[in-house]
PDB file of C-alpha atoms in Angstrom:
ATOM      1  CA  UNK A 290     -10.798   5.310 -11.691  1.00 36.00           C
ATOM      2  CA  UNK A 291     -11.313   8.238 -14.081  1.00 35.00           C
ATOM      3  CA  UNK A 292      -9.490   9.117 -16.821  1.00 33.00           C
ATOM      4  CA  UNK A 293      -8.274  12.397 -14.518  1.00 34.00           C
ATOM      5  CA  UNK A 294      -7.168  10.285 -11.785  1.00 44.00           C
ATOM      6  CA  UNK A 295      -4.764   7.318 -14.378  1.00 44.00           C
ATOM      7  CA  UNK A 296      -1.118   8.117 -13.941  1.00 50.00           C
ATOM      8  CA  UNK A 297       1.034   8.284 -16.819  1.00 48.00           C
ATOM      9  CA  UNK A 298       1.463   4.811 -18.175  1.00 46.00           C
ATOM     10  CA  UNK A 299       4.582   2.890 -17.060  1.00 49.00           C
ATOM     11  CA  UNK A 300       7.242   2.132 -19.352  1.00 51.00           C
ATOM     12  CA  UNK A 301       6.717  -1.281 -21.071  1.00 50.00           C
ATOM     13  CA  UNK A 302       3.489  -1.888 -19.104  1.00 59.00           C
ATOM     14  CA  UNK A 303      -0.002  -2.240 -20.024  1.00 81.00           C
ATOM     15  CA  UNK A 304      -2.037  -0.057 -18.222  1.00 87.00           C
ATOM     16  CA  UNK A 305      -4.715  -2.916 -17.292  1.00 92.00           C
ATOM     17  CA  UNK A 306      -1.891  -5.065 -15.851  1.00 95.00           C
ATOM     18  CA  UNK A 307      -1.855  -2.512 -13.408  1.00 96.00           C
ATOM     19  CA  UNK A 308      -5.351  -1.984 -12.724  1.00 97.00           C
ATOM     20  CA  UNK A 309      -6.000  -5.829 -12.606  1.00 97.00           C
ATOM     21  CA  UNK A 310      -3.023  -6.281  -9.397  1.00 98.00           C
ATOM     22  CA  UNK A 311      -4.367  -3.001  -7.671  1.00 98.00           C
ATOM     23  CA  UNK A 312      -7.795  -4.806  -7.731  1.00 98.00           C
ATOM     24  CA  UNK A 313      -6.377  -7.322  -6.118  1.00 98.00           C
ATOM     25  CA  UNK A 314      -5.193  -5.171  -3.310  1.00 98.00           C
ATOM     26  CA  UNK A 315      -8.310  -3.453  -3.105  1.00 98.00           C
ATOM     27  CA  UNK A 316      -9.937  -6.825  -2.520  1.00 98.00           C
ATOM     28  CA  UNK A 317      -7.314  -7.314   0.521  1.00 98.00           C
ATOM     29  CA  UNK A 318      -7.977  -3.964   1.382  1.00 98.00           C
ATOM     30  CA  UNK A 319     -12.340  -4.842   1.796  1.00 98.00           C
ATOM     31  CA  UNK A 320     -11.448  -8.121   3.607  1.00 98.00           C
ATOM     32  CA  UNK A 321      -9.079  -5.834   6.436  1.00 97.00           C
ATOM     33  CA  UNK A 322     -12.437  -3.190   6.243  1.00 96.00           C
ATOM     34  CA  UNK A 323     -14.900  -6.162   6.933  1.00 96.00           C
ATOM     35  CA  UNK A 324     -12.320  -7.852   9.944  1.00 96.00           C
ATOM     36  CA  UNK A 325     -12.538  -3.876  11.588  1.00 94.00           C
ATOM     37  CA  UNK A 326      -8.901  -3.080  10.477  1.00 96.00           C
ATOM     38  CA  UNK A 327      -7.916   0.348   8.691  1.00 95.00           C
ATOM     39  CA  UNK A 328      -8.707  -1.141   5.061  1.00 97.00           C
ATOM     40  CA  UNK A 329      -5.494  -1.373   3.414  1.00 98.00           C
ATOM     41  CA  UNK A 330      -4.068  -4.523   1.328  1.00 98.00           C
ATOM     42  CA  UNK A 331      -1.550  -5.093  -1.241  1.00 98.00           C
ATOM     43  CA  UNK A 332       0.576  -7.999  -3.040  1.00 98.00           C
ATOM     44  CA  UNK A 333       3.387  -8.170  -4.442  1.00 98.00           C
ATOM     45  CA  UNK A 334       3.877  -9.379  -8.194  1.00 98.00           C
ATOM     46  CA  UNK A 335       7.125 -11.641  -9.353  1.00 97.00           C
ATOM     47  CA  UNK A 336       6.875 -12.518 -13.075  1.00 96.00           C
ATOM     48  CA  UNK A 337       3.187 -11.760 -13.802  1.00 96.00           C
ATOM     49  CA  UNK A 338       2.163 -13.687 -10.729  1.00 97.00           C
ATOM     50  CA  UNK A 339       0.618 -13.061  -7.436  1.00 98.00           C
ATOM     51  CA  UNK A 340       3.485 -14.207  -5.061  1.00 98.00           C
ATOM     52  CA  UNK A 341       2.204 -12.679  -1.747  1.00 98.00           C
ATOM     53  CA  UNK A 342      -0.733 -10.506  -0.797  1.00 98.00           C
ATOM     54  CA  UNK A 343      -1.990  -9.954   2.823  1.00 98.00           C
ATOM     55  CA  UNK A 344      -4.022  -6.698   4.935  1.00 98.00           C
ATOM     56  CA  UNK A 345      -3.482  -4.707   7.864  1.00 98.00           C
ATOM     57  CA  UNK A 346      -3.622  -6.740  10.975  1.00 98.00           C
ATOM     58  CA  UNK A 347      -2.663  -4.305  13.447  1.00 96.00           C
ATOM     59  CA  UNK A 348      -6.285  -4.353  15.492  1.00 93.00           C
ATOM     60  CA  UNK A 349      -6.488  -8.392  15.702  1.00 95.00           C
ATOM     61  CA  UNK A 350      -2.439  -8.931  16.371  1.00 96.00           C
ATOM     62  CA  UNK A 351      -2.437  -5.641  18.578  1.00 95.00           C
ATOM     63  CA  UNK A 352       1.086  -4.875  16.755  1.00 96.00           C
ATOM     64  CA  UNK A 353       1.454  -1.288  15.485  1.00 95.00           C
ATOM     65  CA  UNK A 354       3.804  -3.240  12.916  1.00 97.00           C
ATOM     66  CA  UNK A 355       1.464  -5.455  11.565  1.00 98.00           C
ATOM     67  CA  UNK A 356       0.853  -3.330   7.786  1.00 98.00           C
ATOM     68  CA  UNK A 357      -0.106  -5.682   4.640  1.00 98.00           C
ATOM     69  CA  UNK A 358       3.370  -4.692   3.104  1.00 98.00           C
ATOM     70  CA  UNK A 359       4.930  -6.707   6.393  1.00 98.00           C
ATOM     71  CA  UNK A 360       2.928  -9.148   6.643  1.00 98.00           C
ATOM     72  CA  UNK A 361       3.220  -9.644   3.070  1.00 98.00           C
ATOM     73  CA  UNK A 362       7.069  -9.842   3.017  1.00 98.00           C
ATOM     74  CA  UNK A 363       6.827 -12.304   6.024  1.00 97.00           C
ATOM     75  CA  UNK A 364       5.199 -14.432   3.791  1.00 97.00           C
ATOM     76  CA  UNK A 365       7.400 -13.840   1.062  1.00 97.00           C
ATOM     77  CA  UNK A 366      10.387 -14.582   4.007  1.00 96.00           C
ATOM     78  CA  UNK A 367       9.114 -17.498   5.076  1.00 95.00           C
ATOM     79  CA  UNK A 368       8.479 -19.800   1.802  1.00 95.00           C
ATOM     80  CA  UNK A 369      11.646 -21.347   0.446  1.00 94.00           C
ATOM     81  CA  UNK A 370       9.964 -21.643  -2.663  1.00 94.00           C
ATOM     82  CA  UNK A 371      10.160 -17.616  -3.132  1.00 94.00           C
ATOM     83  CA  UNK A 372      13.206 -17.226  -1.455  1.00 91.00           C
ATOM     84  CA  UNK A 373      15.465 -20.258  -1.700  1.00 88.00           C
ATOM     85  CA  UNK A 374      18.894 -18.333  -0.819  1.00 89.00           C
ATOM     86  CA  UNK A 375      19.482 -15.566   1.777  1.00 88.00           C
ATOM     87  CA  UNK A 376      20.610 -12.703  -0.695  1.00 90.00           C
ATOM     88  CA  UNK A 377      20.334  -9.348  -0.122  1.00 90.00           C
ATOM     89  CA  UNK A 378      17.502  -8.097  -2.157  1.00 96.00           C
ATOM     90  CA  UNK A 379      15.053 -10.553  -1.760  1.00 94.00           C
ATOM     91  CA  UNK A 380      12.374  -8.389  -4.009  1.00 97.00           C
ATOM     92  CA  UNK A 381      14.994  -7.357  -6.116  1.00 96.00           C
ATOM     93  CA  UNK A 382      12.669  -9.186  -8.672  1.00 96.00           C
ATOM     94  CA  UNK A 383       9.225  -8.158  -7.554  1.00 98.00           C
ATOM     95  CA  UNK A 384       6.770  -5.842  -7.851  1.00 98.00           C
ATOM     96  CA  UNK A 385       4.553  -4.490  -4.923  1.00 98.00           C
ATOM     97  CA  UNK A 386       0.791  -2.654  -5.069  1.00 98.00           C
ATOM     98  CA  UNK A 387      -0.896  -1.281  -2.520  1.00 98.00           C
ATOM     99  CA  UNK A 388      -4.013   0.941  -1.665  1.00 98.00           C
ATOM    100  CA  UNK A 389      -2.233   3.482   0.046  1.00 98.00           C
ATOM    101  CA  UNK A 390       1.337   5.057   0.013  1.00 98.00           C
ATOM    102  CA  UNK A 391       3.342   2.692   2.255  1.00 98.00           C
ATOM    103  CA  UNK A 392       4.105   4.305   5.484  1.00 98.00           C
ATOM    104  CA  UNK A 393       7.700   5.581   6.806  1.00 98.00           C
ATOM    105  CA  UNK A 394       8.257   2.439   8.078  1.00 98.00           C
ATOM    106  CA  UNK A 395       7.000  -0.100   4.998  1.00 98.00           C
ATOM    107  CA  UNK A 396       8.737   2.724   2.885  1.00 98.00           C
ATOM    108  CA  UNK A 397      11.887   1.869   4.466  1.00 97.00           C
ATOM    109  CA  UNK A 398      11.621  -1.572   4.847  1.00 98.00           C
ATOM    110  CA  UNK A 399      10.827  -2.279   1.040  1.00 98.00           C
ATOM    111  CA  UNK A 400      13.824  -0.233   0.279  1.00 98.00           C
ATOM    112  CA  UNK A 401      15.864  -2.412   2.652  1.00 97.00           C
ATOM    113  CA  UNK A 402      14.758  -5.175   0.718  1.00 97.00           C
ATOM    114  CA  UNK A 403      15.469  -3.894  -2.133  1.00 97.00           C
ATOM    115  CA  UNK A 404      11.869  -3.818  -3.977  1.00 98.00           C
ATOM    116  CA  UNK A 405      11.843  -3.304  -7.508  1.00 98.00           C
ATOM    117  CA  UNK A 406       9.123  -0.845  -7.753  1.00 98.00           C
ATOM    118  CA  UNK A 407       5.616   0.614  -6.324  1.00 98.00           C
ATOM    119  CA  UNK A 408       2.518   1.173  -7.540  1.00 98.00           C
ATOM    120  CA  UNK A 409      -0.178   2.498  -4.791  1.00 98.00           C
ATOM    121  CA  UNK A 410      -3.862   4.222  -5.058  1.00 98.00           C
ATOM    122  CA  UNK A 411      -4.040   7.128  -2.490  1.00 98.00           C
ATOM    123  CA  UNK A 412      -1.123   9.123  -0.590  1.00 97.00           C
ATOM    124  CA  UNK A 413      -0.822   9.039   3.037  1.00 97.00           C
ATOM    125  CA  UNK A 414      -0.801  12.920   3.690  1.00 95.00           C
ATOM    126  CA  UNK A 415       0.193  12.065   7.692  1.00 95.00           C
ATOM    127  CA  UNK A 416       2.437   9.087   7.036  1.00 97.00           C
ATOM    128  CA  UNK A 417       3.169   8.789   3.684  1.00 98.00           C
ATOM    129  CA  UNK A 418       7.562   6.957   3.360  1.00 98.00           C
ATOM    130  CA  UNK A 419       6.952   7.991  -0.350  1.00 98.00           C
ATOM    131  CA  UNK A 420       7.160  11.317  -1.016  1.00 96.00           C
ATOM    132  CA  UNK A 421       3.595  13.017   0.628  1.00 96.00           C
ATOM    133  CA  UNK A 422       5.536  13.454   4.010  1.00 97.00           C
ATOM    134  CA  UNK A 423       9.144  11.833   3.064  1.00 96.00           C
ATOM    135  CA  UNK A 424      10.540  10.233  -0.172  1.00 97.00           C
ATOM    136  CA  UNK A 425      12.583   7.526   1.940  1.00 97.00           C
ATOM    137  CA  UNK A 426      12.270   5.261  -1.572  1.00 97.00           C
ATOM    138  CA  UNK A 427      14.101   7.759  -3.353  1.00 95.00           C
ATOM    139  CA  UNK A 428      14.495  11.485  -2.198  1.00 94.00           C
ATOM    140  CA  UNK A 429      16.613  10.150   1.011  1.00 92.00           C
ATOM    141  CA  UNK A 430      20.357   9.042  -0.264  1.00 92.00           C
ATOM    142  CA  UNK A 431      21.487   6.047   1.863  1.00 92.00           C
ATOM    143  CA  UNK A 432      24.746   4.318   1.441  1.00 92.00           C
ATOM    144  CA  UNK A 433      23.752   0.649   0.658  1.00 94.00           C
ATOM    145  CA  UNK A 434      19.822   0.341  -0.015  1.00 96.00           C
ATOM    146  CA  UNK A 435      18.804   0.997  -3.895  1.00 95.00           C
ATOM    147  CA  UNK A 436      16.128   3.587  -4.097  1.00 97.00           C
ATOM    148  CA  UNK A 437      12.945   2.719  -5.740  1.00 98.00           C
ATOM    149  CA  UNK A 438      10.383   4.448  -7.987  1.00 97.00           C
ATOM    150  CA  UNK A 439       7.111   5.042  -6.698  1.00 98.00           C
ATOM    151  CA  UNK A 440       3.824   5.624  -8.638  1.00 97.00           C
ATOM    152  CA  UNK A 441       0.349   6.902  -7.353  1.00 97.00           C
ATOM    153  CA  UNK A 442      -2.864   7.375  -8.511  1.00 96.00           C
ATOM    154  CA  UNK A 443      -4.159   3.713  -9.400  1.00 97.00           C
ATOM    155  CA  UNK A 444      -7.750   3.272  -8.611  1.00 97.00           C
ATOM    156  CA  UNK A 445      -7.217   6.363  -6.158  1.00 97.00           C
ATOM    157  CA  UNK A 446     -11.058   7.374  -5.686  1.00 97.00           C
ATOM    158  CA  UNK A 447     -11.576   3.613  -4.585  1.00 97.00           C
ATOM    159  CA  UNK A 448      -8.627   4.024  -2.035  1.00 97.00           C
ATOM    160  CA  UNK A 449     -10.294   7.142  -0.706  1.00 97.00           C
ATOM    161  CA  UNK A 450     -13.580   6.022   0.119  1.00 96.00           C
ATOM    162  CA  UNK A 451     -12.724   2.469   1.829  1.00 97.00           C
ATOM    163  CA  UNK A 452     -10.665   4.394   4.124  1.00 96.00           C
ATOM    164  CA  UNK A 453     -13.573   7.030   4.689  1.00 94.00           C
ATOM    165  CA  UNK A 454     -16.089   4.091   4.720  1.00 94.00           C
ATOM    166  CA  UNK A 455     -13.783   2.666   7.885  1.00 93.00           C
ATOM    167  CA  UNK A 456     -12.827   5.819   9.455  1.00 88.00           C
ATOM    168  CA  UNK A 457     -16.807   6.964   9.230  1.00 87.00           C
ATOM    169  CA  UNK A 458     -17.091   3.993  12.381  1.00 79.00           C
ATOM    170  CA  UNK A 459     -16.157   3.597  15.493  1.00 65.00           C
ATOM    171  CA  UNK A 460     -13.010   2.030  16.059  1.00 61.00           C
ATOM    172  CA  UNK A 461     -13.802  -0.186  18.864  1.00 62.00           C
ATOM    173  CA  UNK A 462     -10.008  -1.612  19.065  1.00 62.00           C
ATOM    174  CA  UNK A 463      -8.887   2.154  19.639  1.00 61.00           C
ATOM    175  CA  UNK A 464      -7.434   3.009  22.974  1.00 60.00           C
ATOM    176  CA  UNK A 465      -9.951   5.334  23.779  1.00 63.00           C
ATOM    177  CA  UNK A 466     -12.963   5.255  20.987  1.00 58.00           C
ATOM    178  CA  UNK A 467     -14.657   8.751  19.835  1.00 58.00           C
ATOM    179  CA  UNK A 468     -18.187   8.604  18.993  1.00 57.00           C
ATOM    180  CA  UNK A 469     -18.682   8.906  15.668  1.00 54.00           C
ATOM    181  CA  UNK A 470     -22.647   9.022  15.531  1.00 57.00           C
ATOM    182  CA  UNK A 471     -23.291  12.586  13.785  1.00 60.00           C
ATOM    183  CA  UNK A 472     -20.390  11.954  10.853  1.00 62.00           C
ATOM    184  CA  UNK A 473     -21.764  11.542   7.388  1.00 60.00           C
ATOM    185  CA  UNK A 474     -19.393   9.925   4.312  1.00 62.00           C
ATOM    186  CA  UNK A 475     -17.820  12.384   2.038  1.00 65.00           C
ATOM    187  CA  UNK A 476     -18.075  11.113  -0.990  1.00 70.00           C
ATOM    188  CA  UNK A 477     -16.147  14.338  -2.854  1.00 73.00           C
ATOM    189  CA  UNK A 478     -12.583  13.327  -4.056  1.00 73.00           C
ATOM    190  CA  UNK A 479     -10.584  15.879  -4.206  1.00 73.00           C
ATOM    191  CA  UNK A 480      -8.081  16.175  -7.204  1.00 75.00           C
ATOM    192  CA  UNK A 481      -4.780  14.686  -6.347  1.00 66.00           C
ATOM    193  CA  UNK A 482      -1.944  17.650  -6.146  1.00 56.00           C
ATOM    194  CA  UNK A 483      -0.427  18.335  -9.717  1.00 44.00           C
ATOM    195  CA  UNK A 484       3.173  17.447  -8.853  1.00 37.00           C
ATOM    196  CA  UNK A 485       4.411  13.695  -8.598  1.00 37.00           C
ATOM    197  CA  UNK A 486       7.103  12.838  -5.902  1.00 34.00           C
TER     198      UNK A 486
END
């Protein structure tokens, strides 16, 4: 990442900390890329630890539903370990990172469940749930769910070109593949816009 891509530190975190869990998801996010899945990945962080981290598995499960923050918090559902008690915020305590914005639909769900916060490398200018089409983690009021602070920008130009690298092939698993023969890889990042949602 370069120094004109690093958001502003977060408050009583190291910097690196971040980095070092977004690498993490970016390693989720080149194992989706080499199983033919849009390359996205994340995990989710309780108490300096790794407690869940998954990919998109939406081509092999042929489930539009199946994004790494899901399958992630299926994990996290299932294992007594990580959630002994049904409460109502089971990631009250937990922090998630992802390569890209979370979608509408992760948005909402991780505010459902009541995430503590989000740190993500690229927005998602035709889906993004947190603030690039619609802040439902904080801009949308709801009754009951806490809103949540979302942070871009970590490892961003890395975000970028795995999903180029992917969308640059054919998707065989699409409904009706385009060719994709005469495309070439952009490898020009644009700057990220100048204000933060």
């Amino acid at each position: 990442m370069s120094s004109v891509d690093m958001p502003s530190p977060a408050e009583g975190t190291d910097e690196s900390e971040h980095l070092r869990w977004m690498r993490e998801a970016m390693n989720m996010a080149e194992e989706a890329l080499a199983a033919s899945e849009v390359p996205v990945g994340c995990v989710f962080v309780r108490d300096g630890t790794i407690i869940a981290k998954a990919r998109n598995r939406t081509n092999e499960l042929r489930n539009a539903t199946r994004h790494a923050e899901l399958e992630a918090i299926d994990e996290i559902l299932a294992n007594k370990t990580l959630t002994p008690s049904i409460i109502p915020y089971a990631l009250s305590d937990t922090t998630l990172y992802v390569t890209v914005e979370p979608c509408i639909m992760c948005a909402s769900a991780l505010r459902q469940m009541g995430i503590k916060e989000v740190f993500y490398g690229c927005e998602n200018d035709r889906f993004g749930g947190c603030g690039s089409v619609l802040g439902v983690n904080s801009i949308l009021p709801h009754p009951k769910h806490p809103a949540y602070k979302a942070t871009g920008g970590y490892l961003r130009e890395e975000a970028i070109m795995i999903l180029r690298r992917f969308y640059i092939t054919e998707n065989v698993n699409a409904p009706a593949p385009k060719s994709k023969a005469n495309r070439v890889l952009k490898t020009e990042i644009p700057s990220r816009p100048s204000s933060r949602r």
